[in-house]
Amino acid sequence: MKELIGIWWNKIKKIEVFINILDKKPEKKFTIAILGASGIGKVHVRNFNKLNVEINALLSSSLASGKATSDKLKELLGLEVNYYDNLDLLIKESDPDAVVISTPNELHYDQILQVLDKNIPIFCEKPLFWNKQDSYETFLKKLKTISDHPNRVIFVNTSAACYIKSIETLLPNSKDIYSFNFKFVTQGNNKFTSIAEDLFPHGLSLIIELFGCHEISLFNEEYSETTYKCNFEYSGCAVNFEFQQGKLLKKEFIFTVNEREFIRAQKESFNDYQVFLNCVAINKKIKIDDPFVTYASNFVDFCQNKSSVQKDIFFESSHNLSLMAKILLKK
């Protein structure tokens, strides 16, 4: 009789476990809407999808382009994503946990305020905002409005800083760094000072990671249709930037700290992106984590865990933008 009771008791327990499994509601996935998913936005879709984040909406300039982007994402990643051409409607219907802004720079400012007013965290493609028609005074007012927003939670994708972090054990102490050179060649289509508007955030994020937040002095620049060069002092270090853009140019990402040269190498495919740094002085090739994925992962972790480091992150991003504005707007 005891054995029979034991058998029935075990069966009852198994049934209870099964019922609890059926009653348990599945955990809601963290959801993100992508504003501007036809260009760099597709990379953000790939990265957040890799992090097991649900992409639940796209914002495009038109429904036709939205459908084209949605179809492409289905082909590349197997995703079914709703698309909109109205941001308020997107937020109302998709109710995302966060928003990625990768639209043209001049749209960022208004979209940031629309999203923050809904108390939704933002992952913003660099720069935070930019409009070359703004005066420096107008820029400062806009930056203050965003900085003072009561719901301000913004990560800016100035992820080039990850290259410095990945080799910090190979670098001298910041006080011993007397020269920094950065050459960045892309296949973009910007010209003259617009090249600087596109690529300055990368160079500035590198030196901010090296030295912290300081001011620029002794600034000089020269530019042509395809090349922008400048030199200046930053925290006592002589800095040189050289940027080039053109559809037929070979991509380059090279920086030197004192005489130590580091060259980025990439294995590029949409579903298998890998990045390395060749450390020329020691003939060593270092595989590093995809900087975009690293920043995206930090953003998701912050949103889910409510980390307390946000103010520092925003301060570095806004300082990056402020330096660029002082150079390009305050002339």
CSV table of C-alpha atoms in Angstrom, one decimal:
chain,number,residue,atom,x,y,z
A,1,MET,CA,0.0,0.0,0.0
A,2,LYS,CA,2.9,2.4,0.9
A,3,GLU,CA,4.5,1.7,-2.5
A,4,LEU,CA,1.2,2.4,-4.3
A,5,ILE,CA,0.7,5.7,-2.4
A,6,GLY,CA,4.3,6.7,-3.3
A,7,ILE,CA,3.7,6.0,-7.0
A,8,TRP,CA,0.5,8.1,-7.0
A,9,TRP,CA,2.2,10.9,-5.0
A,10,ASN,CA,5.1,11.1,-7.6
A,11,LYS,CA,2.5,11.3,-10.4
A,12,ILE,CA,0.6,14.1,-8.7
A,13,LYS,CA,3.9,16.1,-8.3
A,14,LYS,CA,4.7,15.6,-12.0
A,15,ILE,CA,1.2,16.9,-12.9
A,16,GLU,CA,1.7,19.9,-10.7
A,17,VAL,CA,5.0,20.8,-12.3
A,18,PHE,CA,3.4,20.4,-15.8
A,19,ILE,CA,0.5,22.7,-14.8
A,20,ASN,CA,3.0,25.3,-13.4
A,21,ILE,CA,4.9,25.3,-16.7
A,22,LEU,CA,1.6,25.8,-18.7
A,23,ASP,CA,0.5,28.6,-16.3
A,24,LYS,CA,3.9,30.4,-16.4
A,25,LYS,CA,3.8,33.3,-18.8
A,26,PRO,CA,6.8,33.6,-21.1
A,27,GLU,CA,9.2,36.4,-20.4
A,28,LYS,CA,8.7,39.5,-22.6
A,29,LYS,CA,11.7,40.1,-24.8
A,30,PHE,CA,13.3,43.5,-24.8
A,31,THR,CA,12.1,45.3,-27.8
A,32,ILE,CA,13.7,48.0,-30.0
A,33,ALA,CA,12.4,50.2,-32.8
A,34,ILE,CA,14.9,51.3,-35.5
A,35,LEU,CA,14.6,54.8,-36.9
A,36,GLY,CA,16.3,54.8,-40.3
A,37,ALA,CA,17.0,51.1,-41.1
A,38,SER,CA,18.1,51.3,-44.7
A,39,GLY,CA,21.7,52.2,-44.2
A,40,ILE,CA,23.7,51.8,-41.0
A,41,GLY,CA,20.4,51.0,-39.4
A,42,LYS,CA,20.6,47.5,-41.0
A,43,VAL,CA,23.8,46.9,-39.0
A,44,HIS,CA,22.1,47.9,-35.8
A,45,VAL,CA,19.2,45.5,-36.6
A,46,ARG,CA,21.8,42.7,-37.1
A,47,ASN,CA,23.6,43.5,-33.9
A,48,PHE,CA,20.6,43.8,-31.6
A,49,ASN,CA,19.1,40.7,-33.2
A,50,LYS,CA,22.3,38.9,-32.3
A,51,LEU,CA,21.8,40.1,-28.7
A,52,ASN,CA,18.4,38.4,-28.6
A,53,VAL,CA,16.5,41.8,-28.8
A,54,GLU,CA,13.3,41.9,-30.7
A,55,ILE,CA,13.2,44.4,-33.5
A,56,ASN,CA,9.5,45.3,-33.4
A,57,ALA,CA,9.3,48.4,-35.7
A,58,LEU,CA,11.1,50.4,-38.4
A,59,LEU,CA,10.7,54.1,-39.3
A,60,SER,CA,11.4,55.0,-42.9
A,61,SER,CA,11.0,58.2,-44.9
A,62,SER,CA,8.1,56.6,-46.8
A,63,LEU,CA,6.0,53.4,-46.6
A,64,ALA,CA,7.4,52.3,-49.9
A,65,SER,CA,11.0,52.5,-48.6
A,66,GLY,CA,9.9,50.9,-45.3
A,67,LYS,CA,8.5,47.9,-47.1
A,68,ALA,CA,11.7,47.5,-49.2
A,69,THR,CA,13.8,47.6,-46.0
A,70,SER,CA,11.5,45.2,-44.2
A,71,ASP,CA,11.7,42.8,-47.1
A,72,LYS,CA,15.5,43.0,-47.1
A,73,LEU,CA,15.7,42.2,-43.4
A,74,LYS,CA,13.4,39.2,-43.9
A,75,GLU,CA,15.8,38.0,-46.6
A,76,LEU,CA,19.0,38.7,-44.6
A,77,LEU,CA,17.8,37.7,-41.1
A,78,GLY,CA,14.4,36.1,-41.4
A,79,LEU,CA,12.8,38.9,-39.5
A,80,GLU,CA,9.2,40.1,-39.9
A,81,VAL,CA,9.2,43.8,-38.9
A,82,ASN,CA,6.4,46.3,-39.1
A,83,TYR,CA,7.3,49.6,-40.7
A,84,TYR,CA,6.0,53.2,-40.4
A,85,ASP,CA,6.6,56.6,-41.8
A,86,ASN,CA,5.3,58.4,-38.7
A,87,LEU,CA,7.2,58.3,-35.4
A,88,ASP,CA,4.3,59.1,-33.1
A,89,LEU,CA,2.3,56.3,-34.7
A,90,LEU,CA,5.2,53.9,-34.4
A,91,ILE,CA,5.6,54.6,-30.7
A,92,LYS,CA,1.9,54.3,-30.0
A,93,GLU,CA,1.4,51.0,-31.8
A,94,SER,CA,4.7,49.2,-31.2
A,95,ASP,CA,5.4,50.5,-27.7
A,96,PRO,CA,9.2,49.7,-27.9
A,97,ASP,CA,11.4,49.4,-24.8
A,98,ALA,CA,14.1,51.5,-26.6
A,99,VAL,CA,14.7,53.3,-29.9
A,100,VAL,CA,17.7,53.4,-32.2
A,101,ILE,CA,18.2,56.6,-34.1
A,102,SER,CA,20.2,56.1,-37.3
A,103,THR,CA,18.4,58.7,-39.5
A,104,PRO,CA,20.2,61.6,-41.3
A,105,ASN,CA,21.9,63.8,-38.7
A,106,GLU,CA,19.7,66.8,-39.2
A,107,LEU,CA,16.7,64.7,-38.1
A,108,HIS,CA,18.2,63.6,-34.8
A,109,TYR,CA,17.4,66.5,-32.6
A,110,ASP,CA,13.6,66.6,-33.1
A,111,GLN,CA,13.4,62.8,-33.0
A,112,ILE,CA,15.4,62.6,-29.7
A,113,LEU,CA,13.0,65.0,-28.0
A,114,GLN,CA,10.0,63.1,-29.4
A,115,VAL,CA,11.3,59.8,-28.0
A,116,LEU,CA,12.5,61.2,-24.6
A,117,ASP,CA,9.2,62.9,-24.1
A,118,LYS,CA,7.7,59.4,-24.2
A,119,ASN,CA,10.3,58.3,-21.6
A,120,ILE,CA,12.0,55.8,-23.9
A,121,PRO,CA,15.8,55.2,-23.8
A,122,ILE,CA,17.8,56.0,-27.0
A,123,PHE,CA,20.8,54.4,-28.7
A,124,CYS,CA,21.9,57.1,-31.2
A,125,GLU,CA,24.2,56.8,-34.1
A,126,LYS,CA,26.9,59.5,-34.0
A,127,PRO,CA,26.8,62.4,-33.9
A,128,LEU,CA,24.1,63.0,-31.3
A,129,PHE,CA,22.7,65.6,-33.5
A,130,TRP,CA,24.1,67.9,-36.2
A,131,ASN,CA,22.9,70.6,-38.6
A,132,LYS,CA,25.6,72.6,-40.4
A,133,GLN,CA,23.1,75.5,-40.8
A,134,ASP,CA,23.0,76.0,-37.0
A,135,SER,CA,24.9,78.8,-35.4
A,136,TYR,CA,27.2,77.9,-32.5
A,137,GLU,CA,24.7,79.5,-30.1
A,138,THR,CA,21.8,77.5,-31.5
A,139,PHE,CA,23.9,74.4,-31.1
A,140,LEU,CA,24.6,75.1,-27.4
A,141,LYS,CA,20.8,75.7,-26.8
A,142,LYS,CA,19.9,72.4,-28.4
A,143,LEU,CA,22.6,70.5,-26.5
A,144,LYS,CA,21.4,72.0,-23.2
A,145,THR,CA,17.8,71.1,-24.0
A,146,ILE,CA,18.8,67.5,-24.4
A,147,SER,CA,21.2,67.4,-21.5
A,148,ASP,CA,18.6,68.9,-19.1
A,149,HIS,CA,15.7,66.6,-20.3
A,150,PRO,CA,14.2,64.9,-17.2
A,151,ASN,CA,14.0,61.5,-19.1
A,152,ARG,CA,17.5,61.7,-20.6
A,153,VAL,CA,18.8,58.2,-21.2
A,154,ILE,CA,21.0,58.3,-24.3
A,155,PHE,CA,23.9,56.2,-25.5
A,156,VAL,CA,25.8,57.5,-28.6
A,157,ASN,CA,27.6,55.1,-30.9
A,158,THR,CA,31.1,56.6,-30.6
A,159,SER,CA,32.4,53.0,-30.5
A,160,ALA,CA,35.8,53.7,-31.9
A,161,ALA,CA,36.9,54.1,-28.3
A,162,CYS,CA,36.7,50.3,-28.0
A,163,TYR,CA,39.9,50.1,-30.1
A,164,ILE,CA,41.8,52.0,-27.4
A,165,LYS,CA,40.3,49.9,-24.7
A,166,SER,CA,41.3,46.7,-26.5
A,167,ILE,CA,45.0,47.5,-26.5
A,168,GLU,CA,45.4,49.6,-23.3
A,169,THR,CA,48.0,47.2,-21.9
A,170,LEU,CA,50.2,47.9,-25.0
A,171,LEU,CA,50.0,51.7,-24.6
A,172,PRO,CA,52.1,54.1,-22.4
A,173,ASN,CA,50.5,56.1,-19.6
A,174,SER,CA,48.6,59.0,-21.0
A,175,LYS,CA,51.0,61.5,-19.5
A,176,ASP,CA,53.8,59.9,-21.6
A,177,ILE,CA,51.9,60.1,-24.9
A,178,TYR,CA,53.3,63.0,-26.9
A,179,SER,CA,51.9,62.3,-30.4
A,180,PHE,CA,48.7,60.7,-31.8
A,181,ASN,CA,48.0,60.4,-35.5
A,182,PHE,CA,44.8,59.0,-37.0
A,183,LYS,CA,44.1,58.3,-40.6
A,184,PHE,CA,40.6,57.2,-41.6
A,185,VAL,CA,39.7,56.5,-45.3
A,186,THR,CA,36.1,55.5,-46.1
A,187,GLN,CA,34.0,55.1,-49.3
A,188,GLY,CA,31.5,57.7,-48.2
A,189,ASN,CA,30.3,60.5,-50.5
A,190,ASN,CA,30.9,63.6,-48.3
A,191,LYS,CA,33.1,66.4,-49.6
A,192,PHE,CA,35.1,69.3,-48.1
A,193,THR,CA,34.2,70.0,-44.4
A,194,SER,CA,31.3,67.5,-44.6
A,195,ILE,CA,34.0,64.8,-44.4
A,196,ALA,CA,35.0,66.1,-41.0
A,197,GLU,CA,31.3,66.2,-39.9
A,198,ASP,CA,31.1,62.5,-40.7
A,199,LEU,CA,34.5,61.3,-39.3
A,200,PHE,CA,35.4,63.7,-36.5
A,201,PRO,CA,33.4,61.7,-33.9
A,202,HIS,CA,35.6,58.7,-34.5
A,203,GLY,CA,38.9,60.5,-34.0
A,204,LEU,CA,37.6,62.5,-31.0
A,205,SER,CA,36.4,59.3,-29.3
A,206,LEU,CA,39.9,57.8,-29.6
A,207,ILE,CA,41.6,60.8,-27.9
A,208,ILE,CA,38.9,61.2,-25.3
A,209,GLU,CA,39.4,57.5,-24.4
A,210,LEU,CA,43.1,58.1,-24.2
A,211,PHE,CA,43.2,61.3,-22.2
A,212,GLY,CA,39.7,62.0,-20.9
A,213,CYS,CA,37.8,65.3,-21.6
A,214,HIS,CA,39.9,68.3,-22.3
A,215,GLU,CA,39.9,71.3,-24.7
A,216,ILE,CA,41.5,71.7,-28.0
A,217,SER,CA,44.2,74.3,-28.6
A,218,LEU,CA,46.5,75.5,-31.5
A,219,PHE,CA,44.0,74.2,-34.1
A,220,ASN,CA,44.9,74.2,-37.8
A,221,GLU,CA,43.0,72.7,-40.8
A,222,GLU,CA,43.2,72.2,-44.5
A,223,TYR,CA,40.8,70.5,-46.9
A,224,SER,CA,40.0,69.6,-50.5
A,225,GLU,CA,37.0,68.0,-52.2
A,226,THR,CA,38.1,64.5,-51.0
A,227,THR,CA,40.4,65.1,-48.0
A,228,TYR,CA,40.2,66.9,-44.6
A,229,LYS,CA,43.3,67.3,-42.4
A,230,CYS,CA,43.8,69.0,-39.1
A,231,ASN,CA,46.3,69.2,-36.3
A,232,PHE,CA,46.0,70.5,-32.7
A,233,GLU,CA,47.1,70.0,-29.1
A,234,TYR,CA,45.0,67.9,-26.7
A,235,SER,CA,46.1,67.4,-23.1
A,236,GLY,CA,49.6,68.3,-24.1
A,237,CYS,CA,49.7,65.8,-27.0
A,238,ALA,CA,50.3,66.7,-30.6
A,239,VAL,CA,47.3,65.3,-32.6
A,240,ASN,CA,47.0,64.9,-36.4
A,241,PHE,CA,43.8,63.7,-38.1
A,242,GLU,CA,43.6,62.8,-41.8
A,243,PHE,CA,40.2,61.9,-43.3
A,244,GLN,CA,39.4,60.9,-46.9
A,245,GLN,CA,36.2,59.8,-48.6
A,246,GLY,CA,35.5,58.5,-52.1
A,247,LYS,CA,33.7,55.6,-53.6
A,248,LEU,CA,36.9,54.2,-55.3
A,249,LEU,CA,39.2,54.7,-52.3
A,250,LYS,CA,40.6,51.7,-50.4
A,251,LYS,CA,39.4,51.7,-46.8
A,252,GLU,CA,41.9,52.5,-44.1
A,253,PHE,CA,41.8,52.9,-40.3
A,254,ILE,CA,45.3,53.5,-38.9
A,255,PHE,CA,46.4,55.2,-35.7
A,256,THR,CA,49.8,55.7,-34.1
A,257,VAL,CA,50.4,56.4,-30.4
A,258,ASN,CA,53.9,57.9,-30.2
A,259,GLU,CA,55.6,55.7,-32.8
A,260,ARG,CA,53.5,52.6,-32.2
A,261,GLU,CA,51.2,51.9,-35.2
A,262,PHE,CA,47.9,50.0,-35.1
A,263,ILE,CA,46.0,49.0,-38.3
A,264,ARG,CA,42.4,47.9,-38.3
A,265,ALA,CA,41.7,44.8,-40.4
A,266,GLN,CA,38.1,43.6,-41.0
A,267,LYS,CA,36.4,40.5,-42.3
A,268,GLU,CA,33.3,42.0,-43.7
A,269,SER,CA,30.1,40.2,-44.5
A,270,PHE,CA,26.6,41.0,-43.2
A,271,ASN,CA,26.2,37.9,-41.1
A,272,ASP,CA,29.9,37.3,-40.2
A,273,TYR,CA,31.7,40.5,-39.3
A,274,GLN,CA,35.1,40.2,-37.5
A,275,VAL,CA,37.6,42.9,-36.6
A,276,PHE,CA,41.3,42.8,-35.7
A,277,LEU,CA,44.0,45.3,-34.8
A,278,ASN,CA,47.5,44.7,-36.3
A,279,CYS,CA,50.0,45.9,-33.8
A,280,VAL,CA,52.9,46.6,-36.1
A,281,ALA,CA,55.6,47.2,-33.5
A,282,ILE,CA,55.3,43.7,-32.0
A,283,ASN,CA,54.0,42.0,-35.2
A,284,LYS,CA,50.8,40.8,-33.4
A,285,LYS,CA,47.3,40.6,-34.7
A,286,ILE,CA,44.6,41.0,-32.0
A,287,LYS,CA,41.0,40.0,-32.5
A,288,ILE,CA,38.7,42.3,-30.7
A,289,ASP,CA,35.0,42.3,-30.0
A,290,ASP,CA,32.8,44.1,-32.6
A,291,PRO,CA,32.7,47.7,-31.2
A,292,PHE,CA,29.2,48.2,-32.4
A,293,VAL,CA,28.0,45.1,-30.7
A,294,THR,CA,29.9,46.0,-27.5
A,295,TYR,CA,28.1,49.4,-27.3
A,296,ALA,CA,24.8,47.9,-28.2
A,297,SER,CA,25.2,45.3,-25.5
A,298,ASN,CA,26.1,47.9,-22.9
A,299,PHE,CA,23.0,49.9,-23.8
A,300,VAL,CA,20.7,46.9,-23.4
A,301,ASP,CA,22.3,46.0,-20.1
A,302,PHE,CA,21.9,49.5,-18.9
A,303,CYS,CA,18.2,49.6,-19.9
A,304,GLN,CA,17.4,46.3,-18.2
A,305,ASN,CA,19.6,46.8,-15.1
A,306,LYS,CA,19.3,50.6,-14.6
A,307,SER,CA,23.0,51.0,-14.1
A,308,SER,CA,24.2,54.2,-12.5
A,309,VAL,CA,27.0,55.1,-15.0
A,310,GLN,CA,24.7,56.9,-17.6
A,311,LYS,CA,25.8,60.5,-16.7
A,312,ASP,CA,29.4,59.7,-17.4
A,313,ILE,CA,28.6,58.1,-20.7
A,314,PHE,CA,26.5,61.0,-21.8
A,315,PHE,CA,29.1,63.5,-20.7
A,316,GLU,CA,31.8,61.9,-22.9
A,317,SER,CA,29.5,61.8,-25.9
A,318,SER,CA,28.4,65.4,-25.5
A,319,HIS,CA,32.0,66.5,-25.0
A,320,ASN,CA,32.8,64.8,-28.2
A,321,LEU,CA,30.1,66.7,-30.0
A,322,SER,CA,31.0,70.0,-28.3
A,323,LEU,CA,34.6,69.8,-29.5
A,324,MET,CA,33.3,69.2,-33.1
A,325,ALA,CA,31.0,72.2,-32.8
A,326,LYS,CA,33.7,74.4,-31.6
A,327,ILE,CA,35.8,73.5,-34.6
A,328,LEU,CA,33.2,73.5,-37.3
A,329,LEU,CA,30.6,75.9,-36.2
A,330,LYS,CA,32.5,78.5,-34.1
A,331,LYS,CA,34.4,80.1,-36.9
